[in-house]
Amino acid sequence: MYKVIFSLVLAVASFMGLHAQEFQGMAVYESKTSTSDFKTRMEGNKEMTLDMQKMIEERMKKMFEKTFILNFDKSASIYKEEEKLDTPGQGGGGMRMMMSMTGGGGTYYKNVKEKSYTVDKEFMGKEFLVKDSLPNLKWKMEGETRVIGGYNCFKATAVRPASKTDFRNFRPKKEDAATTKPADGTKKTNLMDELDMPKETIITAWYTPEIPVNQGPENYWGLPGLILEVNDGKTVILCSKVVLNPKVKTEIKASTKGKVTTQKEFDETVLKKMEEFREMNQGRGGNGGMRMRIGG
């Protein structure tokens, strides 16, 4: 009880300080998605050499381990992947497509006052500007607390539909007789046929009232304090650094480049292209071309 009162007092003090000036903050987040289930599937594939496994693991690490910067003020924020020099030979069309489907690429702008977001995305050589309403996350406040980076944090959970266009949500199908031995006796090697998509995911977030802004990484928001960690069971986004009122201010505004579209329209475009890849791979006799295309 005393811990809650103490945190609320700190939050009020911080809130007063926040409004006493042109407040701005910067937070660094490390995003990491578990790939252990994919590694297990690769290790069980006798047709894949150790060199091939190593190559794919390195590229998966590039896709699933990233650093992001969140710049925020009282009502808006921009969330963008930390800029890095591309490794030569790893910028193929398939690789860029997968990068855009694992949280990377573009600037994610959130305006919590207007409850809207704008994100510019490149997909298959075309630029899109996705504009839509922020997801209505129905957070459930839990009783647990912990300290992250010196900040007292509180736990909150929510259930949300899994995005069908975010590759981080895919899970390999469980091996069984139906999937390992098709009726025609041929072995399925089409990646999309070997993946499952959960209908929903359980989100666990840790937020600190000591930084009283309604912000967080990616499209997470809606808690009475900055979200310092998010976990959906497979992807963990953890804040590693916070700077309040940095000397150099960042312009927080939405991108304007790309064809304006809604999230639903963009998802339909991505799913259609994924289906085209799947059919093209099947037309080649299911020889694994899709798997290698996504690998690089």
Coordinates of C-alpha atoms in Angstrom, one line a residue:
M1 CA 0.0 0.0 0.0
Y2 CA 2.8 2.4 1.0
K3 CA 4.6 1.6 -2.3
V4 CA 1.6 2.5 -4.3
I5 CA 1.1 5.8 -2.4
F6 CA 4.9 6.6 -2.9
S7 CA 4.7 5.9 -6.6
L8 CA 1.6 8.1 -7.0
V9 CA 3.3 11.0 -5.2
L10 CA 6.3 10.6 -7.5
A11 CA 3.9 10.5 -10.5
V12 CA 2.2 13.8 -9.4
A13 CA 5.6 15.5 -8.9
S14 CA 6.8 14.3 -12.3
F15 CA 3.5 15.4 -13.9
M16 CA 3.9 18.9 -12.5
G17 CA 7.5 19.0 -13.7
L18 CA 6.4 17.7 -17.1
H19 CA 4.0 20.5 -17.6
A20 CA 6.3 23.2 -16.3
Q21 CA 8.3 23.2 -19.5
E22 CA 8.4 22.0 -23.1
F23 CA 8.8 18.4 -22.1
Q24 CA 10.4 15.8 -24.3
G25 CA 12.0 12.4 -23.7
M26 CA 13.9 9.7 -25.5
A27 CA 13.9 6.0 -24.7
V28 CA 15.9 3.2 -26.3
Y29 CA 14.3 -0.2 -26.7
E30 CA 15.8 -3.6 -27.5
S31 CA 13.4 -5.9 -29.3
K32 CA 14.1 -9.7 -29.4
T33 CA 11.9 -12.4 -30.8
S34 CA 12.5 -16.0 -29.8
T35 CA 13.4 -18.2 -32.8
S36 CA 14.0 -21.4 -30.8
D37 CA 11.1 -23.3 -32.4
F38 CA 12.4 -22.5 -35.9
K39 CA 15.9 -23.6 -35.0
T40 CA 14.5 -26.9 -33.7
R41 CA 12.7 -27.4 -37.0
M42 CA 15.8 -26.6 -39.0
E43 CA 17.9 -29.0 -36.9
G44 CA 15.4 -31.8 -37.7
N45 CA 15.7 -31.2 -41.4
K46 CA 18.2 -33.6 -42.8
E47 CA 18.2 -31.9 -46.2
M48 CA 19.6 -28.7 -44.6
T49 CA 23.4 -28.5 -44.2
L50 CA 25.1 -26.9 -41.1
D51 CA 26.3 -24.0 -43.3
M52 CA 22.7 -23.4 -44.5
Q53 CA 21.4 -23.5 -40.9
K54 CA 24.1 -21.0 -39.8
M55 CA 23.4 -18.7 -42.7
I56 CA 19.6 -18.7 -42.0
E57 CA 20.2 -18.2 -38.2
E58 CA 22.3 -15.2 -38.9
R59 CA 19.7 -13.6 -41.1
M60 CA 16.9 -14.4 -38.6
K61 CA 19.0 -12.7 -35.9
K62 CA 19.2 -9.6 -38.2
M63 CA 15.4 -9.7 -38.5
F64 CA 14.4 -10.6 -35.0
E65 CA 16.9 -8.7 -32.8
K66 CA 16.7 -4.9 -33.2
T67 CA 17.2 -1.6 -31.4
F68 CA 14.5 1.1 -31.6
I69 CA 14.4 4.8 -30.5
L70 CA 11.2 6.3 -29.1
N71 CA 11.1 10.1 -29.0
F72 CA 8.1 11.4 -27.1
D73 CA 6.4 14.5 -25.7
K74 CA 3.1 15.0 -23.8
S75 CA 0.8 14.0 -26.6
A76 CA 2.8 12.3 -29.4
S77 CA 5.8 10.1 -30.2
I78 CA 7.9 8.7 -33.0
Y79 CA 9.3 5.2 -32.9
K80 CA 12.0 4.2 -35.3
E81 CA 14.6 1.4 -35.7
E82 CA 18.1 2.6 -35.0
E83 CA 19.9 3.2 -38.3
K84 CA 22.6 0.7 -39.2
L85 CA 24.7 0.2 -42.3
D86 CA 23.3 -2.7 -44.4
T87 CA 25.5 -5.7 -44.8
P88 CA 26.4 -6.2 -48.5
G89 CA 24.5 -9.0 -50.2
Q90 CA 21.7 -9.0 -47.6
G91 CA 19.3 -6.6 -49.1
G92 CA 17.3 -8.8 -51.5
G93 CA 13.6 -8.2 -52.2
G94 CA 12.6 -11.2 -50.0
M95 CA 14.8 -10.0 -47.2
R96 CA 13.4 -6.4 -47.3
M97 CA 9.8 -7.8 -47.4
M98 CA 10.5 -9.9 -44.3
M99 CA 12.2 -6.9 -42.5
S100 CA 9.0 -4.9 -43.1
M101 CA 7.0 -7.7 -41.5
T102 CA 9.0 -8.0 -38.3
G103 CA 8.5 -4.5 -36.9
G104 CA 11.3 -2.8 -38.9
G105 CA 11.4 -0.1 -41.4
G106 CA 9.6 3.2 -41.3
T107 CA 8.7 5.7 -38.6
Y108 CA 5.8 4.9 -36.3
Y109 CA 4.0 8.1 -35.2
K110 CA 1.5 8.0 -32.4
N111 CA -0.7 10.8 -31.3
V112 CA -2.4 9.7 -28.1
K113 CA -4.4 12.9 -27.9
E114 CA -6.1 12.1 -31.2
K115 CA -5.8 8.4 -30.7
S116 CA -4.3 7.9 -34.2
Y117 CA -1.1 6.6 -35.7
T118 CA 0.7 7.0 -39.0
V119 CA 3.5 4.7 -40.2
D120 CA 5.4 4.7 -43.5
K121 CA 6.2 1.3 -44.9
E122 CA 8.0 0.0 -47.9
F123 CA 6.6 -3.3 -49.3
M124 CA 7.7 -4.9 -52.6
G125 CA 9.3 -1.8 -53.8
K126 CA 6.3 0.4 -53.1
E127 CA 5.9 3.0 -50.4
F128 CA 2.7 3.1 -48.2
L129 CA 1.6 5.6 -45.6
V130 CA -0.7 3.7 -43.2
K131 CA -3.0 6.0 -41.3
D132 CA -5.5 4.6 -38.7
S133 CA -6.9 4.7 -35.2
L134 CA -4.7 3.4 -32.4
P135 CA -5.8 -0.1 -31.1
N136 CA -8.1 -0.1 -28.2
L137 CA -6.1 -2.1 -25.7
K138 CA -8.3 -3.0 -22.7
W139 CA -5.6 -3.1 -20.0
K140 CA -6.1 -5.0 -16.8
M141 CA -4.1 -3.6 -13.9
E142 CA -2.3 -6.3 -12.0
G143 CA -0.9 -6.1 -8.5
E144 CA 2.8 -6.9 -9.3
T145 CA 5.6 -4.4 -9.3
R146 CA 9.2 -4.4 -10.3
V147 CA 12.1 -2.0 -11.0
I148 CA 13.3 -1.4 -14.5
G149 CA 16.3 0.9 -15.0
G150 CA 15.7 2.5 -11.6
Y151 CA 12.0 3.2 -12.3
N152 CA 9.2 1.7 -10.2
C153 CA 7.0 -0.2 -12.6
F154 CA 3.5 -1.7 -12.5
K155 CA 2.2 -4.7 -14.4
A156 CA -0.7 -4.6 -16.8
T157 CA -2.1 -7.2 -19.2
A158 CA -4.3 -7.2 -22.3
V159 CA -5.5 -9.6 -25.0
R160 CA -5.3 -8.5 -28.6
P161 CA -5.9 -10.1 -32.0
A162 CA -2.6 -11.4 -33.6
S163 CA -1.6 -9.4 -36.7
K164 CA -1.6 -11.7 -39.7
T165 CA 1.0 -9.5 -41.4
D166 CA 3.6 -9.5 -38.6
F167 CA 5.9 -12.5 -39.2
R168 CA 6.9 -12.5 -35.5
N169 CA 3.4 -13.9 -34.7
F170 CA 3.9 -17.0 -36.8
R171 CA 4.6 -20.4 -35.2
P172 CA 5.8 -23.6 -36.9
K173 CA 3.0 -26.2 -37.1
K174 CA 3.4 -29.1 -34.7
E175 CA 4.7 -32.3 -36.4
D176 CA 2.1 -35.0 -36.8
A177 CA 1.1 -37.7 -39.2
A178 CA -1.2 -35.4 -41.1
T179 CA 1.5 -32.8 -41.8
T180 CA 4.5 -35.0 -42.3
K181 CA 2.9 -37.5 -44.6
P182 CA 0.6 -35.9 -47.2
A183 CA -1.8 -38.1 -49.1
D184 CA 0.2 -37.9 -52.3
G185 CA 3.4 -39.1 -50.5
T186 CA 5.3 -35.9 -51.2
K187 CA 6.9 -33.8 -48.5
K188 CA 5.6 -30.3 -48.0
T189 CA 8.4 -27.7 -48.1
N190 CA 6.3 -24.6 -48.7
L191 CA 7.1 -22.3 -45.7
M192 CA 3.6 -20.9 -45.5
D193 CA 2.1 -24.4 -45.3
E194 CA 4.4 -25.1 -42.3
L195 CA 3.3 -22.1 -40.2
D196 CA 0.4 -21.4 -37.9
M197 CA -1.0 -18.0 -36.8
P198 CA -2.5 -17.7 -33.3
K199 CA -5.9 -15.9 -33.2
E200 CA -4.8 -13.7 -30.3
T201 CA -1.9 -12.9 -28.1
I202 CA -1.7 -12.1 -24.4
I203 CA 0.3 -8.9 -23.8
T204 CA 2.2 -8.2 -20.6
A205 CA 3.4 -4.6 -20.1
W206 CA 5.3 -2.9 -17.3
Y207 CA 4.8 0.9 -17.1
T208 CA 6.2 3.6 -14.8
P209 CA 4.0 6.4 -13.4
E210 CA 7.2 8.2 -12.7
I211 CA 7.2 9.2 -16.4
P212 CA 3.5 10.1 -16.8
V213 CA 3.1 10.0 -20.5
N214 CA 0.6 7.8 -22.3
Q215 CA 3.3 6.2 -24.6
G216 CA 5.2 3.1 -25.3
P217 CA 7.0 1.2 -28.0
E218 CA 5.4 0.2 -31.4
N219 CA 1.6 0.7 -31.1
Y220 CA 1.5 0.1 -27.4
W221 CA -0.1 2.9 -25.3
G222 CA -3.0 3.6 -23.0
L223 CA -1.3 3.2 -19.5
P224 CA -0.8 6.0 -16.9
G225 CA 3.0 6.0 -17.5
L226 CA 5.7 5.2 -20.0
I227 CA 5.7 1.5 -21.0
L228 CA 9.3 0.2 -20.3
E229 CA 8.7 -3.4 -21.2
V230 CA 6.3 -5.4 -23.4
N231 CA 6.1 -9.2 -23.7
D232 CA 3.7 -11.1 -26.0
G233 CA 5.1 -14.5 -25.1
K234 CA 7.5 -14.6 -28.1
T235 CA 8.7 -11.0 -28.5
V236 CA 10.2 -9.0 -25.7
I237 CA 10.7 -5.2 -26.1
L238 CA 12.7 -3.9 -23.2
C239 CA 13.8 -0.3 -22.5
S240 CA 17.5 0.0 -21.9
K241 CA 17.9 3.8 -21.6
V242 CA 15.7 6.8 -20.8
V243 CA 16.7 10.5 -21.2
L244 CA 14.3 13.1 -20.1
N245 CA 14.5 16.6 -21.6
P246 CA 17.5 15.9 -23.8
K247 CA 19.6 19.0 -24.8
V248 CA 19.0 18.3 -28.5
K249 CA 15.2 18.2 -29.3
T250 CA 13.7 15.9 -31.9
E251 CA 11.0 17.0 -34.2
I252 CA 8.0 14.7 -33.5
K253 CA 5.8 14.6 -36.5
A254 CA 4.3 12.0 -38.8
S255 CA 5.9 11.0 -42.1
T256 CA 4.1 12.2 -45.3
K257 CA 5.7 9.9 -47.9
G258 CA 3.9 7.0 -49.5
K259 CA 0.4 6.0 -50.8
V260 CA -2.1 6.7 -48.0
T261 CA -4.0 3.6 -46.9
T262 CA -5.7 2.1 -43.9
Q263 CA -4.2 -0.7 -41.9
K264 CA -6.9 -3.1 -43.2
E265 CA -6.1 -2.2 -46.8
F266 CA -2.4 -2.5 -46.3
D267 CA -2.8 -5.9 -44.6
E268 CA -4.9 -7.1 -47.5
T269 CA -2.2 -6.1 -49.9
V270 CA 0.5 -8.0 -47.9
L271 CA -1.7 -11.1 -47.5
K272 CA -2.4 -11.1 -51.2
K273 CA 1.3 -11.0 -52.1
M274 CA 2.0 -13.8 -49.6
E275 CA -0.6 -15.9 -51.2
E276 CA 1.0 -15.2 -54.6
F277 CA 4.4 -16.4 -53.3
R278 CA 2.8 -19.5 -51.9
E279 CA 1.1 -20.4 -55.2
M280 CA 4.3 -19.6 -57.1
N281 CA 6.2 -22.0 -54.9
Q282 CA 3.6 -24.7 -55.3
G283 CA 3.9 -24.2 -59.1
R284 CA 7.5 -25.1 -58.8
G285 CA 6.7 -28.4 -57.2
G286 CA 7.2 -27.3 -53.6
N287 CA 11.0 -27.5 -53.9
G288 CA 11.7 -25.1 -51.0
G289 CA 12.0 -22.0 -53.1
M290 CA 9.8 -20.0 -50.8
R291 CA 11.7 -20.9 -47.8
M292 CA 15.0 -19.8 -49.3
R293 CA 13.4 -16.6 -50.7
I294 CA 12.3 -15.6 -47.2
G295 CA 15.7 -16.6 -45.8
G296 CA 17.3 -14.1 -48.1

